[in-house]
mmCIF file of C-alpha atoms and ligand atoms in Angstrom:
data_model
loop_
_atom_site.group_PDB
_atom_site.id
_atom_site.type_symbol
_atom_site.label_atom_id
_atom_site.label_comp_id
_atom_site.label_asym_id
_atom_site.label_seq_id
_atom_site.Cartn_x
_atom_site.Cartn_y
_atom_site.Cartn_z
ATOM 1 C CA MET A 9 92.053 95.538 80.550
ATOM 2 C CA ALA A 10 90.809 98.933 81.753
ATOM 3 C CA SER A 11 88.695 101.230 79.613
ATOM 4 C CA GLU A 12 89.233 104.934 79.005
ATOM 5 C CA ARG A 13 89.663 106.952 82.167
ATOM 6 C CA VAL A 14 87.698 109.982 83.245
ATOM 7 C CA LEU A 15 89.279 112.304 85.799
ATOM 8 C CA MET A 16 87.167 112.375 88.940
ATOM 9 C CA LYS A 17 89.270 114.193 91.508
ATOM 10 C CA GLN A 18 92.640 115.824 91.759
ATOM 11 C CA GLY A 19 94.047 115.645 95.279
ATOM 12 C CA ALA A 20 97.336 116.853 96.756
ATOM 13 C CA GLU A 21 99.029 113.475 96.330
ATOM 14 C CA ALA A 22 96.928 111.576 93.843
ATOM 15 C CA LYS A 23 94.568 111.835 90.910
ATOM 16 C CA LEU A 24 91.423 109.738 90.946
ATOM 17 C CA TYR A 25 89.948 108.454 87.719
ATOM 18 C CA LYS A 26 86.842 106.481 86.913
ATOM 19 C CA CYS A 27 87.094 103.617 84.481
ATOM 20 C CA ASN A 28 85.897 100.139 83.815
ATOM 21 C CA PHE A 29 87.951 97.144 84.908
ATOM 22 C CA TYR A 30 86.934 93.961 83.073
ATOM 23 C CA GLY A 31 83.339 95.166 83.103
ATOM 24 C CA ARG A 32 83.392 96.449 86.685
ATOM 25 C CA PRO A 33 83.042 100.110 87.670
ATOM 26 C CA CYS A 34 86.487 101.059 88.902
ATOM 27 C CA VAL A 35 88.328 103.951 90.522
ATOM 28 C CA VAL A 36 92.042 104.375 89.795
ATOM 29 C CA LYS A 37 94.036 106.208 92.426
ATOM 30 C CA GLU A 38 97.283 107.291 90.826
ATOM 31 C CA ARG A 39 99.944 108.960 92.938
ATOM 32 C CA PHE A 40 101.871 111.484 90.884
ATOM 33 C CA LYS A 41 105.414 112.846 91.117
ATOM 34 C CA LYS A 42 105.903 115.845 93.350
ATOM 35 C CA THR A 43 108.499 117.983 91.666
ATOM 36 C CA TYR A 44 109.357 119.958 94.825
ATOM 37 C CA ARG A 45 110.555 116.766 96.532
ATOM 38 C CA HIS A 46 113.896 115.125 95.900
ATOM 39 C CA SER A 47 113.099 112.548 93.221
ATOM 40 C CA ALA A 48 114.502 109.492 95.035
ATOM 41 C CA LEU A 49 112.745 110.486 98.256
ATOM 42 C CA ASP A 50 109.533 111.150 96.349
ATOM 43 C CA ALA A 51 109.621 107.761 94.634
ATOM 44 C CA SER A 52 110.202 105.991 97.923
ATOM 45 C CA LEU A 53 107.392 107.888 99.708
ATOM 46 C CA THR A 54 105.010 107.182 96.848
ATOM 47 C CA THR A 55 105.743 103.447 96.932
ATOM 48 C CA GLN A 56 105.525 103.376 100.714
ATOM 49 C CA ARG A 57 102.117 105.076 100.737
ATOM 50 C CA MET A 58 100.723 102.940 98.001
ATOM 51 C CA LYS A 59 101.847 99.750 99.753
ATOM 52 C CA ALA A 60 100.494 100.999 103.088
ATOM 53 C CA GLU A 61 97.170 101.798 101.457
ATOM 54 C CA VAL A 62 96.721 98.416 99.791
ATOM 55 C CA ARG A 63 97.891 96.493 102.843
ATOM 56 C CA ALA A 64 95.547 98.312 105.231
ATOM 57 C CA MET A 65 92.597 97.978 102.848
ATOM 58 C CA LEU A 66 93.095 94.232 102.686
ATOM 59 C CA ARG A 67 93.749 93.842 106.389
ATOM 60 C CA SER A 68 90.691 95.913 107.286
ATOM 61 C CA ARG A 69 88.490 93.753 105.111
ATOM 62 C CA MET A 70 89.810 90.654 106.842
ATOM 63 C CA CYS A 71 88.696 92.178 110.156
ATOM 64 C CA GLY A 72 85.238 92.885 108.790
ATOM 65 C CA ILE A 73 85.759 96.601 108.139
ATOM 66 C CA PRO A 74 84.332 97.536 104.743
ATOM 67 C CA THR A 75 86.860 98.978 102.276
ATOM 68 C CA PRO A 76 86.704 99.032 98.459
ATOM 69 C CA THR A 77 87.796 95.770 96.814
ATOM 70 C CA VAL A 78 91.298 96.124 95.359
ATOM 71 C CA TYR A 79 91.297 94.901 91.753
ATOM 72 C CA PHE A 80 94.849 95.539 90.678
ATOM 73 C CA VAL A 81 98.012 97.369 91.769
ATOM 74 C CA ASP A 82 100.350 98.867 89.171
ATOM 75 C CA MET A 83 103.695 99.634 90.784
ATOM 76 C CA VAL A 84 105.052 101.272 87.612
ATOM 77 C CA SER A 85 102.433 104.025 87.467
ATOM 78 C CA SER A 86 101.815 103.967 91.260
ATOM 79 C CA SER A 87 98.153 103.188 90.700
ATOM 80 C CA ILE A 88 95.613 101.295 92.737
ATOM 81 C CA TYR A 89 92.632 99.990 90.789
ATOM 82 C CA MET A 90 89.702 99.510 93.140
ATOM 83 C CA GLU A 91 85.964 98.988 93.177
ATOM 84 C CA GLU A 92 84.037 102.197 92.527
ATOM 85 C CA LEU A 93 81.444 102.738 95.236
ATOM 86 C CA GLN A 94 78.657 103.947 93.058
ATOM 87 C CA ASP A 95 75.745 105.684 94.674
ATOM 88 C CA SER A 96 77.911 106.822 97.568
ATOM 89 C CA GLN A 97 78.711 110.120 99.234
ATOM 90 C CA THR A 98 81.320 111.206 101.745
ATOM 91 C CA VAL A 99 80.314 111.383 105.400
ATOM 92 C CA ARG A 100 81.479 114.997 105.163
ATOM 93 C CA ASN A 101 78.870 115.739 102.547
ATOM 94 C CA TYR A 102 76.163 113.914 104.495
ATOM 95 C CA ILE A 103 76.835 115.752 107.783
ATOM 96 C CA SER A 104 76.968 119.115 105.972
ATOM 97 C CA ASN A 105 73.630 118.443 104.286
ATOM 98 C CA ILE A 106 71.958 117.518 107.567
ATOM 99 C CA GLN A 107 73.363 120.631 109.212
ATOM 100 C CA ASN A 108 72.189 122.789 106.317
ATOM 101 C CA GLU A 109 68.693 121.370 106.598
ATOM 102 C CA THR A 110 68.241 122.315 110.247
ATOM 103 C CA THR A 111 69.664 124.828 112.684
ATOM 104 C CA ASP A 112 68.246 122.790 115.565
ATOM 105 C CA ILE A 113 71.324 121.123 117.063
ATOM 106 C CA ASN A 114 69.247 118.520 118.917
ATOM 107 C CA LEU A 115 67.414 117.514 115.786
ATOM 108 C CA ALA A 116 70.639 117.286 113.759
ATOM 109 C CA MET A 117 72.168 115.229 116.562
ATOM 110 C CA ALA A 118 69.216 112.837 116.632
ATOM 111 C CA VAL A 119 69.750 112.145 112.921
ATOM 112 C CA LEU A 120 73.536 111.875 113.235
ATOM 113 C CA GLN A 121 73.633 109.700 116.362
ATOM 114 C CA PRO A 122 73.375 106.294 114.598
ATOM 115 C CA LEU A 123 76.033 107.411 112.108
ATOM 116 C CA GLY A 124 78.364 108.306 114.996
ATOM 117 C CA LYS A 125 77.703 104.925 116.599
ATOM 118 C CA ARG A 126 78.663 103.121 113.415
ATOM 119 C CA ILE A 127 81.835 105.220 112.967
ATOM 120 C CA GLY A 128 82.885 104.493 116.567
ATOM 121 C CA GLU A 129 82.230 100.806 116.132
ATOM 122 C CA ILE A 130 84.365 100.676 112.975
ATOM 123 C CA LEU A 131 87.243 102.563 114.618
ATOM 124 C CA GLY A 132 87.062 100.325 117.692
ATOM 125 C CA VAL A 133 87.399 97.206 115.550
ATOM 126 C CA MET A 134 90.184 98.808 113.481
ATOM 127 C CA HIS A 135 92.213 99.690 116.560
ATOM 128 C CA LYS A 136 91.532 96.348 118.232
ATOM 129 C CA ASN A 137 93.263 94.900 115.181
ATOM 130 C CA ASN A 138 96.085 97.453 115.456
ATOM 131 C CA ILE A 139 95.226 99.237 112.217
ATOM 132 C CA ILE A 140 95.996 102.946 112.543
ATOM 133 C CA HIS A 141 94.331 104.838 109.709
ATOM 134 C CA GLY A 142 96.547 107.929 109.874
ATOM 135 C CA ASP A 143 94.132 110.367 108.221
ATOM 136 C CA LEU A 144 90.712 110.001 109.820
ATOM 137 C CA THR A 145 88.425 112.699 108.438
ATOM 138 C CA SER A 146 84.802 112.772 107.351
ATOM 139 C CA SER A 147 86.028 112.882 103.714
ATOM 140 C CA ASN A 148 87.750 109.544 104.119
ATOM 141 C CA MET A 149 84.551 107.701 105.018
ATOM 142 C CA LEU A 150 82.002 106.950 102.327
ATOM 143 C CA LEU A 151 78.317 106.255 102.917
ATOM 144 C CA LYS A 152 77.011 103.682 100.494
ATOM 145 C CA GLY A 153 73.436 103.645 99.227
ATOM 146 C CA GLU A 154 70.669 104.900 101.465
ATOM 147 C CA PRO A 155 72.367 107.086 104.150
ATOM 148 C CA SER A 156 69.952 105.843 106.816
ATOM 149 C CA SER A 157 71.468 102.349 106.479
ATOM 150 C CA HIS A 158 74.807 103.793 107.735
ATOM 151 C CA ASP A 159 76.714 101.564 105.403
ATOM 152 C CA ILE A 160 80.155 103.093 105.904
ATOM 153 C CA VAL A 161 83.187 102.207 103.802
ATOM 154 C CA MET A 162 86.625 103.400 104.911
ATOM 155 C CA ILE A 163 89.046 104.795 102.294
ATOM 156 C CA ASP A 164 92.356 106.666 101.893
ATOM 157 C CA PHE A 165 94.726 104.489 103.946
ATOM 158 C CA GLY A 166 97.951 105.927 102.459
ATOM 159 C CA LEU A 167 99.167 107.183 105.854
ATOM 160 C CA SER A 168 98.185 104.046 107.742
ATOM 161 C CA HIS A 169 100.386 101.702 109.740
ATOM 162 C CA PHE A 170 100.091 98.750 112.087
ATOM 163 C CA GLU A 171 100.804 99.480 115.694
ATOM 164 C CA ASN A 172 99.691 98.170 119.050
ATOM 165 C CA MET A 173 100.555 101.342 121.019
ATOM 166 C CA ALA A 174 97.717 103.253 122.688
ATOM 167 C CA GLU A 175 99.564 106.483 121.857
ATOM 168 C CA ASP A 176 99.256 105.926 118.092
ATOM 169 C CA LYS A 177 95.578 105.036 118.447
ATOM 170 C CA SER A 178 94.892 108.139 120.487
ATOM 171 C CA VAL A 179 96.584 110.341 117.877
ATOM 172 C CA ASP A 180 94.373 108.688 115.243
ATOM 173 C CA LEU A 181 91.290 109.699 117.274
ATOM 174 C CA TYR A 182 92.677 113.175 117.901
ATOM 175 C CA VAL A 183 93.131 113.751 114.170
ATOM 176 C CA LEU A 184 89.469 112.807 113.692
ATOM 177 C CA GLU A 185 88.329 115.057 116.537
ATOM 178 C CA ARG A 186 90.189 118.062 115.098
ATOM 179 C CA ALA A 187 88.972 117.330 111.571
ATOM 180 C CA LEU A 188 85.342 116.902 112.665
ATOM 181 C CA LEU A 189 85.223 120.029 114.805
ATOM 182 C CA SER A 190 86.922 122.184 112.203
ATOM 183 C CA THR A 191 84.801 120.920 109.288
ATOM 184 C CA HIS A 192 81.445 120.658 111.039
ATOM 185 C CA PRO A 193 80.334 123.123 113.728
ATOM 186 C CA ASN A 194 78.741 121.771 116.912
ATOM 187 C CA THR A 195 79.930 118.211 116.529
ATOM 188 C CA GLU A 196 81.326 117.801 120.057
ATOM 189 C CA ARG A 197 78.387 115.560 120.924
ATOM 190 C CA LEU A 198 78.821 113.546 117.766
ATOM 191 C CA PHE A 199 82.444 112.905 118.696
ATOM 192 C CA ARG A 200 81.335 111.730 122.158
ATOM 193 C CA VAL A 201 78.914 109.270 120.547
ATOM 194 C CA ILE A 202 81.813 108.028 118.411
ATOM 195 C CA LEU A 203 84.005 107.542 121.489
ATOM 196 C CA ASP A 204 81.259 105.690 123.401
ATOM 197 C CA ALA A 205 80.785 103.257 120.535
ATOM 198 C CA TYR A 206 84.567 102.967 120.194
ATOM 199 C CA CYS A 207 84.799 101.884 123.846
ATOM 200 C CA ALA A 208 81.988 99.371 123.423
ATOM 201 C CA ALA A 209 83.704 97.816 120.388
ATOM 202 C CA ASN A 210 87.161 97.768 121.951
ATOM 203 C CA PRO A 211 86.505 97.400 125.702
ATOM 204 C CA ASP A 212 89.945 96.048 126.642
ATOM 205 C CA GLY A 213 92.022 98.628 124.809
ATOM 206 C CA ALA A 214 89.864 101.758 124.891
ATOM 207 C CA LYS A 215 90.539 102.911 128.441
ATOM 208 C CA GLU A 216 94.246 103.429 127.878
ATOM 209 C CA VAL A 217 93.634 105.011 124.463
ATOM 210 C CA LEU A 218 91.189 107.545 125.931
ATOM 211 C CA HIS A 219 93.607 108.342 128.728
ATOM 212 C CA LYS A 220 96.281 109.021 126.118
ATOM 213 C CA LEU A 221 93.797 111.065 124.101
ATOM 214 C CA ASP A 222 93.515 113.482 127.029
ATOM 215 C CA GLU A 223 97.305 113.845 127.030
ATOM 216 C CA VAL A 224 97.426 114.378 123.279
ATOM 217 C CA ARG A 225 94.704 117.049 123.559
ATOM 218 C CA MET A 226 96.707 118.834 126.269
ATOM 219 C CA ARG A 227 99.794 118.794 124.068
ATOM 220 C CA GLY A 228 97.724 120.143 121.181
ATOM 221 C CA ARG A 229 96.379 122.935 123.338
ATOM 222 C CA LYS A 230 99.835 123.893 124.603
ATOM 223 C CA ARG A 231 101.083 124.013 121.052
ATOM 224 C CA THR A 232 98.309 126.396 119.967
ATOM 225 C CA MET A 233 98.941 128.581 123.022
ATOM 226 C CA VAL A 234 102.644 128.853 122.233
ATOM 227 C CA GLY A 235 101.675 129.497 118.609
HETATM 228 N N1 ADP B 23 86.424 103.599 95.672
HETATM 229 C C1 ADP B 23 85.830 104.764 95.540
HETATM 230 N N2 ADP B 23 84.560 104.867 95.065
HETATM 231 C C2 ADP B 23 83.966 106.075 94.925
HETATM 232 N N3 ADP B 23 84.539 107.245 95.257
HETATM 233 C C3 ADP B 23 85.792 107.227 95.754
HETATM 234 C C4 ADP B 23 86.508 105.991 95.921
HETATM 235 N N4 ADP B 23 87.735 106.275 96.425
HETATM 236 C C5 ADP B 23 87.773 107.608 96.549
HETATM 237 N N5 ADP B 23 86.632 108.199 96.161
HETATM 238 C C6 ADP B 23 86.330 109.655 96.156
HETATM 239 O O1 ADP B 23 87.525 110.376 95.904
HETATM 240 C C7 ADP B 23 87.864 111.203 97.007
HETATM 241 C C8 ADP B 23 89.365 111.214 97.211
HETATM 242 O O2 ADP B 23 89.824 109.895 97.464
HETATM 243 P P1 ADP B 23 90.938 109.622 98.569
HETATM 244 O O3 ADP B 23 91.317 108.179 98.510
HETATM 245 O O4 ADP B 23 90.433 110.137 99.873
HETATM 246 O O5 ADP B 23 92.161 110.472 98.018
HETATM 247 P P2 ADP B 23 92.925 111.766 98.580
HETATM 248 O O6 ADP B 23 94.226 111.220 99.079
HETATM 249 O O7 ADP B 23 93.070 112.660 97.407
HETATM 250 O O8 ADP B 23 92.102 112.380 99.692
HETATM 251 C C9 ADP B 23 87.071 110.636 98.190
HETATM 252 O O9 ADP B 23 86.789 111.619 99.159
HETATM 253 C C10 ADP B 23 85.814 110.135 97.501
HETATM 254 O O10 ADP B 23 84.916 111.208 97.277
HETATM 255 MG MG1 MG B 24 91.024 111.600 101.224
#
């Protein structure tokens, strides 16, 4: 069925392998046992995350949000077999490269603006369909092919859930804001571009989400002040 695997990445929760699935380039995401967790709790968390990931990938695709095609799910080894996005890079890598190429913030912003628009549009559609990603970072977005085509594919939905509440959506955006600003310096403007596009894609729901986002930011700030 699947050819020999080659280890690609070792994360905190899962190992990623490359292989071939009936002739198709494939990535296997295998969640492994965490020995420091109680074994029954660990098994249940692993299953829960794997199910959440597959469900959200399929649901996102149905809403027109690109995610890798799921080929096969193996509950015994907690593995998801999915399409390998060849010729892709993480948005994290792309932003870092642009920022390394120029110290001119305006120039970097001009290049990154259409990317931000596309990210905002995707998140707006996701939230309109009540899909909360749960771990929005620039590493969990892949850019396929020529970066200037802004062909973004969303990945890593293990912490996702379905929820209509503005609060959950605002926390999703807050996680992205914190991740962006801590990974990439001077990306405040990029985040604003993302939010503008988010509002345009989700005009009915966005106002309440952004209002909540202000509250979530305040809470975050208080927490860092208290320490
Ligand atoms: N379908 C895929 N095609 C190509 N690369 C992928 C694919 N899925 C994941 N990756 C790569 O592996 C990395 C880790 O995958 P991810 O699902 O985010 O797992 P983790 O939970 O370890 O963060 C991604 O940042 C990306 O570089
Ligand atoms: Mg990830």
